[in-house]
Amino acid sequence: QVQLVESGGGLVQTGGSLRLSCALSGSFFGWYIMGWYRQAPGKERERVADITADGTATYIDPVEGRFTISRDNAKKTMSLQMNNLKPEDAAVYYCHAVRWIGTEKFDYWGQGIRVSISS
């Protein structure tokens, strides 16, 4: 049973920083592309960043240069360092893990963690 547990959200002022973490249990961490998604009120969930097992990271344009995704395969954890936060970054952030076996996709979600930004 794969489980993802997020931590590190909270309230921060505009321009501030937060670090989100996600711990995976119940499976081999190196099989998964890990990622962060977010969903703001009234909006669809969107991918924020993801990172492959070998550390290749990709970001959506709005967070490029401000957010950094990283992973520690030995500790089975992934983090998202968020700097220079803006009001539009406020959302519930979800940890995501995905792997494919052939053409079959297996993906898992954390419970979500709220990030709030005050102006």
Short mmCIF file of C-alpha atoms in Angstrom, two decimals:
data_model
loop_
_atom_site.label_atom_id
_atom_site.label_comp_id
_atom_site.label_asym_id
_atom_site.label_seq_id
_atom_site.Cartn_x
_atom_site.Cartn_y
_atom_site.Cartn_z
CA GLN A 1 0.00 0.00 0.00
CA VAL A 2 1.68 3.19 -1.21
CA GLN A 3 1.20 6.17 1.06
CA LEU A 4 2.30 9.75 0.61
CA VAL A 5 2.41 12.10 3.56
CA GLU A 6 3.01 15.82 3.10
CA SER A 7 4.27 18.30 5.65
CA GLY A 8 5.44 21.88 5.83
CA GLY A 9 2.55 24.01 4.67
CA GLY A 10 1.23 27.06 6.42
CA LEU A 11 0.79 30.81 6.23
CA VAL A 12 3.53 33.06 4.93
CA GLN A 13 3.74 36.65 3.79
CA THR A 14 4.14 37.64 0.17
CA GLY A 15 7.80 37.31 -0.71
CA GLY A 16 8.40 34.72 1.97
CA SER A 17 9.49 31.10 1.73
CA LEU A 18 8.11 27.71 2.63
CA ARG A 19 9.41 24.19 2.23
CA LEU A 20 7.06 21.32 1.58
CA SER A 21 8.08 17.73 2.12
CA CYS A 22 6.58 14.43 1.08
CA ALA A 23 7.44 11.00 2.41
CA LEU A 24 6.59 7.82 0.52
CA SER A 25 6.06 4.48 2.18
CA GLY A 26 4.99 1.07 1.01
CA SER A 27 6.99 0.87 -2.20
CA PHE A 28 10.37 1.37 -3.79
CA PHE A 29 10.88 5.12 -4.14
CA GLY A 30 13.15 4.87 -7.16
CA TRP A 31 10.37 3.52 -9.34
CA TYR A 32 8.45 6.78 -9.22
CA ILE A 33 8.48 10.13 -10.88
CA MET A 34 7.58 12.40 -7.99
CA GLY A 35 5.74 15.65 -8.35
CA TRP A 36 3.82 18.47 -6.75
CA TYR A 37 0.44 19.65 -7.90
CA ARG A 38 -1.69 22.45 -6.54
CA GLN A 39 -5.31 23.44 -6.58
CA ALA A 40 -6.53 26.92 -5.77
CA PRO A 41 -10.17 27.63 -4.91
CA GLY A 42 -12.32 27.54 -8.02
CA LYS A 43 -9.50 26.30 -10.22
CA GLU A 44 -8.44 22.96 -11.58
CA ARG A 45 -5.56 21.07 -10.12
CA GLU A 46 -2.33 21.88 -11.94
CA ARG A 47 1.09 20.34 -12.04
CA VAL A 48 3.73 22.53 -10.39
CA ALA A 49 6.92 20.52 -10.74
CA ASP A 50 8.15 16.99 -11.02
CA ILE A 51 11.41 15.12 -10.69
CA THR A 52 12.58 11.81 -12.06
CA ALA A 53 14.50 9.22 -10.10
CA ASP A 54 17.77 10.48 -11.55
CA GLY A 55 16.99 14.05 -10.47
CA THR A 56 15.77 15.64 -13.68
CA ALA A 57 13.32 18.36 -12.70
CA THR A 58 10.73 20.28 -14.66
CA TYR A 59 8.60 23.25 -13.62
CA ILE A 60 5.66 25.20 -14.88
CA ASP A 61 6.57 28.69 -16.05
CA PRO A 62 4.97 30.63 -13.16
CA VAL A 63 7.24 28.97 -10.58
CA GLU A 64 10.42 28.60 -12.63
CA GLY A 65 13.29 30.26 -10.78
CA ARG A 66 11.36 30.53 -7.52
CA PHE A 67 10.61 26.91 -6.66
CA THR A 68 13.07 24.04 -6.40
CA ILE A 69 12.04 20.41 -6.30
CA SER A 70 14.40 17.81 -4.90
CA ARG A 71 14.37 14.21 -3.76
CA ASP A 72 16.35 11.96 -1.49
CA ASN A 73 16.03 8.42 -2.78
CA ALA A 74 17.66 6.91 0.31
CA LYS A 75 15.21 8.64 2.65
CA LYS A 76 12.26 8.20 0.27
CA THR A 77 11.39 11.85 0.51
CA MET A 78 10.76 14.72 -1.86
CA SER A 79 10.74 18.42 -1.14
CA LEU A 80 9.60 21.63 -2.73
CA GLN A 81 11.43 24.77 -1.69
CA MET A 82 9.25 27.75 -2.49
CA ASN A 83 10.82 31.20 -2.44
CA ASN A 84 9.48 34.64 -3.23
CA LEU A 85 5.94 33.42 -2.76
CA LYS A 86 3.16 35.34 -4.43
CA PRO A 87 -0.54 35.52 -3.63
CA GLU A 88 -1.28 33.40 -6.70
CA ASP A 89 0.76 30.57 -5.19
CA ALA A 90 -1.85 30.08 -2.47
CA ALA A 91 -3.43 26.66 -2.90
CA VAL A 92 -3.65 23.17 -1.53
CA TYR A 93 -0.50 21.38 -2.63
CA TYR A 94 -0.53 17.67 -3.35
CA CYS A 95 2.34 15.23 -3.49
CA HIS A 96 2.11 12.82 -6.41
CA ALA A 97 3.94 9.64 -7.34
CA VAL A 98 3.62 7.90 -10.71
CA ARG A 99 5.14 4.89 -12.37
CA TRP A 100 4.33 2.83 -15.44
CA ILE A 101 4.50 -0.91 -15.88
CA GLY A 102 4.31 -1.28 -19.62
CA THR A 103 1.38 0.90 -20.60
CA GLU A 104 -0.32 0.65 -17.24
CA LYS A 105 -0.07 3.74 -15.07
CA PHE A 106 0.04 3.61 -11.30
CA ASP A 107 -0.26 6.89 -9.48
CA TYR A 108 -0.82 7.98 -5.92
CA TRP A 109 -1.69 11.20 -4.15
CA GLY A 110 -1.04 12.69 -0.77
CA GLN A 111 -3.83 14.17 1.28
CA GLY A 112 -2.91 17.73 0.41
CA ILE A 113 -1.42 20.52 2.44
CA ARG A 114 -2.51 24.14 2.45
CA VAL A 115 -0.26 27.02 1.57
CA SER A 116 -1.67 30.45 2.36
CA ILE A 117 -0.10 33.74 1.37
CA SER A 118 -0.82 37.01 3.13
CA SER A 119 -0.25 40.34 1.44
#
